[in-house]
XYZ file of C-alpha atoms in Angstrom:
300
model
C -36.734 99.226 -33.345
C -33.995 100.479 -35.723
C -33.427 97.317 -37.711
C -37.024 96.894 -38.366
C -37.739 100.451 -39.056
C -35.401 99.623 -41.559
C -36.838 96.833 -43.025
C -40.066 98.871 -43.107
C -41.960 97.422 -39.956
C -44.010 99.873 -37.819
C -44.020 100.412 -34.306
C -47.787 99.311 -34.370
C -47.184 96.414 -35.906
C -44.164 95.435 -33.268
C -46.787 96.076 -30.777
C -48.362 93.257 -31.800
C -50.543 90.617 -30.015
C -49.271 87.778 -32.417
C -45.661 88.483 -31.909
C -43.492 87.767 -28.379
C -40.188 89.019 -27.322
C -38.365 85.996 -26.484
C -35.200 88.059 -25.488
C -34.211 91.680 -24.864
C -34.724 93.604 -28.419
C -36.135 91.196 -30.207
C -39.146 90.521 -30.942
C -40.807 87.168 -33.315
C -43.911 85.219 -33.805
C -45.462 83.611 -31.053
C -44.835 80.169 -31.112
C -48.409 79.211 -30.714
C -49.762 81.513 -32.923
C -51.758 80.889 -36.464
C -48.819 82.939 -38.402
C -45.949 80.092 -36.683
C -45.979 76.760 -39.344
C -46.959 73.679 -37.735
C -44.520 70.937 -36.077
C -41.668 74.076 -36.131
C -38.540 73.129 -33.580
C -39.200 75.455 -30.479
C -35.233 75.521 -29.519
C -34.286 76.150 -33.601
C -37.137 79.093 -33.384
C -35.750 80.557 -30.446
C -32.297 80.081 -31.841
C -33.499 82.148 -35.025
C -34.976 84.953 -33.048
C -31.354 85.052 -30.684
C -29.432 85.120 -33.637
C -30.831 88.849 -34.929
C -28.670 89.811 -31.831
C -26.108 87.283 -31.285
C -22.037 89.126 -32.415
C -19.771 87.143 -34.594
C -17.711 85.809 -31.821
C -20.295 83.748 -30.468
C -22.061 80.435 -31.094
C -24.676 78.171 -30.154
C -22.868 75.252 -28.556
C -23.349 72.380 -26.221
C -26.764 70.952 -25.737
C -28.099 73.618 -28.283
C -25.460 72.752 -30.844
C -26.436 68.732 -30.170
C -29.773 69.505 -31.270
C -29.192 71.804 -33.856
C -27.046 69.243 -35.587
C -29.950 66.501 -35.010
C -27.852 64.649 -32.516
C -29.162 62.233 -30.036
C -30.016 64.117 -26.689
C -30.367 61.820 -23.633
C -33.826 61.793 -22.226
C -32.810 63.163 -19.003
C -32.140 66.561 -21.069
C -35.045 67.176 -23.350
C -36.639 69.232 -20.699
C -34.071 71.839 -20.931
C -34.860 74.602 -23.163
C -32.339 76.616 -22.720
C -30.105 78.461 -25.476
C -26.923 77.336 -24.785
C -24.213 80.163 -26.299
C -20.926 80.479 -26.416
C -18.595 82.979 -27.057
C -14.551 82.886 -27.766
C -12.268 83.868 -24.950
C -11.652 87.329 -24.163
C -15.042 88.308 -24.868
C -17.455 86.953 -21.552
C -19.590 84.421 -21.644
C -23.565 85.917 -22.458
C -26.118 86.043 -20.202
C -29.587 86.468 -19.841
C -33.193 84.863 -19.588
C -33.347 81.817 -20.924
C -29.905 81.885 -22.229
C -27.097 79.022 -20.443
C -23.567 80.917 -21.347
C -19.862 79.423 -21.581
C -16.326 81.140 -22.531
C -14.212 78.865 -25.141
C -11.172 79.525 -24.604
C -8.848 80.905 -27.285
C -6.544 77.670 -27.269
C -9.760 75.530 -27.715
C -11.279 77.451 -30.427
C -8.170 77.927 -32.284
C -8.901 75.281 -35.165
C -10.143 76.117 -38.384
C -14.175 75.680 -38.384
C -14.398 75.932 -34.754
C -17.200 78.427 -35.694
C -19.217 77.687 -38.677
C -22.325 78.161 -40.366
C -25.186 75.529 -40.059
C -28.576 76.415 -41.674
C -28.055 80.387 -41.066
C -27.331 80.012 -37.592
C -23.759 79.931 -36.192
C -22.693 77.351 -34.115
C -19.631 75.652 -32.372
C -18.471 72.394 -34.814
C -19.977 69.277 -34.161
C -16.316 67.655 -32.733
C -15.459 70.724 -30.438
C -19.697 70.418 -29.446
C -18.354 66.551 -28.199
C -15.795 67.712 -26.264
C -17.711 70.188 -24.629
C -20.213 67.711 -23.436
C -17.929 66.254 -21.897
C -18.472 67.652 -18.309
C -22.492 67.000 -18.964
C -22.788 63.428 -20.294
C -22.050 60.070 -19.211
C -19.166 57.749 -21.015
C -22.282 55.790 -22.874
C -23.591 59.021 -23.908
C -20.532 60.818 -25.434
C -20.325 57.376 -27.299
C -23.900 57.410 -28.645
C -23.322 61.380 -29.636
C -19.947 60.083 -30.874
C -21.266 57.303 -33.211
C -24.289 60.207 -34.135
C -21.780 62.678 -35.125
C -19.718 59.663 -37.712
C -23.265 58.205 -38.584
C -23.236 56.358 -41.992
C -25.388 58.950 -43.911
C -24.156 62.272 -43.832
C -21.703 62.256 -41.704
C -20.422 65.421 -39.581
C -16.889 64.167 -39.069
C -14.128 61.576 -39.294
C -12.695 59.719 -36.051
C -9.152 61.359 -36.837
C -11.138 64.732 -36.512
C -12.965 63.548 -33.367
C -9.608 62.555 -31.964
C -7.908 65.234 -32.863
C -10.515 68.153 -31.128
C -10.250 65.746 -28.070
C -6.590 66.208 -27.302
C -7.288 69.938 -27.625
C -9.237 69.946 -24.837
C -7.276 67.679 -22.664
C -6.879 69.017 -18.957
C -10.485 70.247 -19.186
C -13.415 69.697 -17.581
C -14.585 66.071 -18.812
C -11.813 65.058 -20.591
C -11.726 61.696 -19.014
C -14.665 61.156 -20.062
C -13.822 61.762 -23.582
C -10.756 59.927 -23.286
C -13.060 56.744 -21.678
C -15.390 57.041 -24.551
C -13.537 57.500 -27.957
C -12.079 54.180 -27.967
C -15.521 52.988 -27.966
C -17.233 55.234 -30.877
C -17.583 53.424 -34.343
C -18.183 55.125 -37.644
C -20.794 54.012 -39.335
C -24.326 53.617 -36.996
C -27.702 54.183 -38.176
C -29.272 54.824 -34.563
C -28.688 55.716 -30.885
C -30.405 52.222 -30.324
C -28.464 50.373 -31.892
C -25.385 52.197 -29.869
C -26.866 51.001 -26.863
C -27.568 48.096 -27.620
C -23.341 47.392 -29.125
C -22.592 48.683 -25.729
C -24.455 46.159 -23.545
C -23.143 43.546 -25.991
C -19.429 44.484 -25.233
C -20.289 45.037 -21.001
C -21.781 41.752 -21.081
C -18.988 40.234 -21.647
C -19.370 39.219 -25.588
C -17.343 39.739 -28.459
C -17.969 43.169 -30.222
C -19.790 42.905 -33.266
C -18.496 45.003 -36.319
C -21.543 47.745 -37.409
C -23.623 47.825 -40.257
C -22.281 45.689 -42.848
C -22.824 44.121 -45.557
C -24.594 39.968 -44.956
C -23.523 37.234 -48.166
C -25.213 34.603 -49.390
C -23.340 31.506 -50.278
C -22.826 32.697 -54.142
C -21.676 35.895 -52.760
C -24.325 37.698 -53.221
C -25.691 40.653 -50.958
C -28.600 39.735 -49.494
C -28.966 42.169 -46.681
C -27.325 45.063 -44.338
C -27.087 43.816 -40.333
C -27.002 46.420 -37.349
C -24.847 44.464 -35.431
C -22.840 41.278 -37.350
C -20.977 38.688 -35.800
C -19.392 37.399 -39.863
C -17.216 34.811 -38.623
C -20.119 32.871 -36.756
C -22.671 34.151 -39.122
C -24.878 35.291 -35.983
C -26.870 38.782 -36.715
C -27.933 41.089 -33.836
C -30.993 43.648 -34.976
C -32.826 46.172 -33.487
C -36.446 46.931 -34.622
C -36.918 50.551 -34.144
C -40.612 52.029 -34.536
C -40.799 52.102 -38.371
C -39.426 48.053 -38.643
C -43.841 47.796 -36.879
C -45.577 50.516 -38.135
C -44.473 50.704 -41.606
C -46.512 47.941 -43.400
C -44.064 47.349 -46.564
C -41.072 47.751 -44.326
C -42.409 44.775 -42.089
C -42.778 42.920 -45.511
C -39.539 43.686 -46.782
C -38.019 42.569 -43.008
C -40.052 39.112 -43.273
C -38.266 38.396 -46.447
C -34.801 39.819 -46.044
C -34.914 37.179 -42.758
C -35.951 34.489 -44.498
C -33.207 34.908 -47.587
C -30.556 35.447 -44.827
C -31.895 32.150 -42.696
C -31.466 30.422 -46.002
C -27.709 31.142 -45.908
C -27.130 29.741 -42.504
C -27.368 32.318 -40.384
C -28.985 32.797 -37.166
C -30.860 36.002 -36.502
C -31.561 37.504 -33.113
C -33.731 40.517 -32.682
C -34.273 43.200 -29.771
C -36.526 45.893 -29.553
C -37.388 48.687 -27.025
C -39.288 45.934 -24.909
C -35.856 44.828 -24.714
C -34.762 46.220 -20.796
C -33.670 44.811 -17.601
C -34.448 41.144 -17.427
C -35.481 40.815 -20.582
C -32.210 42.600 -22.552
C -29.881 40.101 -20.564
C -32.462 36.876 -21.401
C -31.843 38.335 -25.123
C -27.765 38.586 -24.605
C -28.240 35.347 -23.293
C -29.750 33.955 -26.647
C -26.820 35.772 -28.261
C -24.362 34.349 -26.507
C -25.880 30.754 -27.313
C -25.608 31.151 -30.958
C -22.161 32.261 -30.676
C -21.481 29.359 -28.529
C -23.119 26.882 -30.618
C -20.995 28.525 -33.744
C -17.733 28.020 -31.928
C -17.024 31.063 -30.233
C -15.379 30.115 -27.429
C -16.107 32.340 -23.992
C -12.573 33.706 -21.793
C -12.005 31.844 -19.078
């Protein structure tokens, strides 16, 4: 009541039927109410609201910070609504409805930017948010947040920066798994997808494909940018999100950026999310062909 008494809001108007208190002192608009904007992030309104009461020595971190930096969450998390806060050893980690809370520990927060601003809302850095989902995601999926976090456009860190927030927290919880997973992130991705799909290249037993580079013609010319290239066999591995089908002029543009690099000799092979089970390995099969037929030559 005393901060909004100061910023000239009345009891009555507190009392509202349009507003909810989504935590203790607080109260905000109701997220299905005709004064909340359309298509607004639930977790990012509820983070908003938290903040008016969150002290500087905490942060939102772990599956919270993964979202608030537009991360990849794994499916079998997107239920969880949670706020997930954390605050800096000795202070104790928060609790209360709704809210998941953690202690960092003073020798894992100690690096500059641990803490930082993101949008108004304080949060944990996007490398020390890796580490800590370390004891909450499998090997594939630290990778895929991995790659997310040293994504081509706009990228939140470097590898050395990655590496370097990993050895702080080794001898915690999940640091195998971080330790399992880093030698398998690559800067440079454009989509989770096409993560996944590098990593059941490599654990089927092919040769890993470099990510998202540039295709030649045979003047030297660009013609095109691959997901997935094989250069030295001139075999290209794509995956067709959503937009490569529902975007008319993209599926134009796709139609004739194949057909320019078919003209150059190389052989195209493309996956999509129909692409699972039997039907990703008949696809890896088809991969491994062209390699084959382009003199790649399998171990023994």
């Amino acid at each position: 009541m005393g901060e909004a008494a100061v910023r000239g809001v009345s009891a009555k108007r507190l009392r509202s039927s349009d507003l909810e208190s989504p935590f203790h002192g607080v109260r905000s608009a109701r997220s299905d109410s005709d004064s909340e904007p359309a298509r607004v992030d639930p977790v990012r309104t509820l983070c908003t609201a938290y903040a008016t009461r969150m002290p500087t020595h905490r942060g939102f971190s772990h599956l919270t910070a993964v979202r608030l930096f537009g991360l990849p969450v794994p499916e079998r998390l997107r239920d969880d609504q949670r706020l997930h806060v954390s605050a800096i050893a000795p202070h104790r980690a928060p609790r209360g409805a709704g809210v998941r809370g953690y202690q960092l520990s003073i020798e894992h927060a100690q690096a500059p930017g641990t803490l930082q601003m993101l949008d108004g809302l304080r949060v944990i850095s996007a490398v020390d948010t890796w580490c800590q989902m370390g004891a909450h995601l499998t090997v594939d999926e630290l990778v895929v947040v991995g790659d997310g976090i040293l994504r081509r456009q706009r990228p939140l860190a470097t590898l050395g920066e990655l590496r370097n927030a990993a050895e702080r927290y080794a001898g915690a919880r999940g640091a195998r798994a971080l330790s399992e997973a880093l030698p398998l992130i690559r800067a440079g991705t454009d989509s989770p997808k096409e993560t996944e799909l590098r990593l059941a290249i490599i654990r089927s037993g092919l040769p890993e494909p470099e990510v998202n580079i540039t295709v030649y013609d045979s003047y030297g010319l660009p013609i095109a940018r691959g997901d997935l290239v094989y250069p030295r066999y001139k075999v290209l591995v794509e995956y067709d999100g959503a937009h490569h089908r529902e975007i008319e002029q993209q599926y134009f543009n796709d139609v004739d950026r194949d057909d320019r690099v078919i003209e150059a000799g190389w052989r195209i092979i493309h996956f999509n999310r129909s692409h699972r089970a039997a039907r990703q390995q008949s696809a890896l099969e088809s991969v491994r062909r062209a390699l084959v037929a382009r003199g790649w030559i399998p171990p023994a």
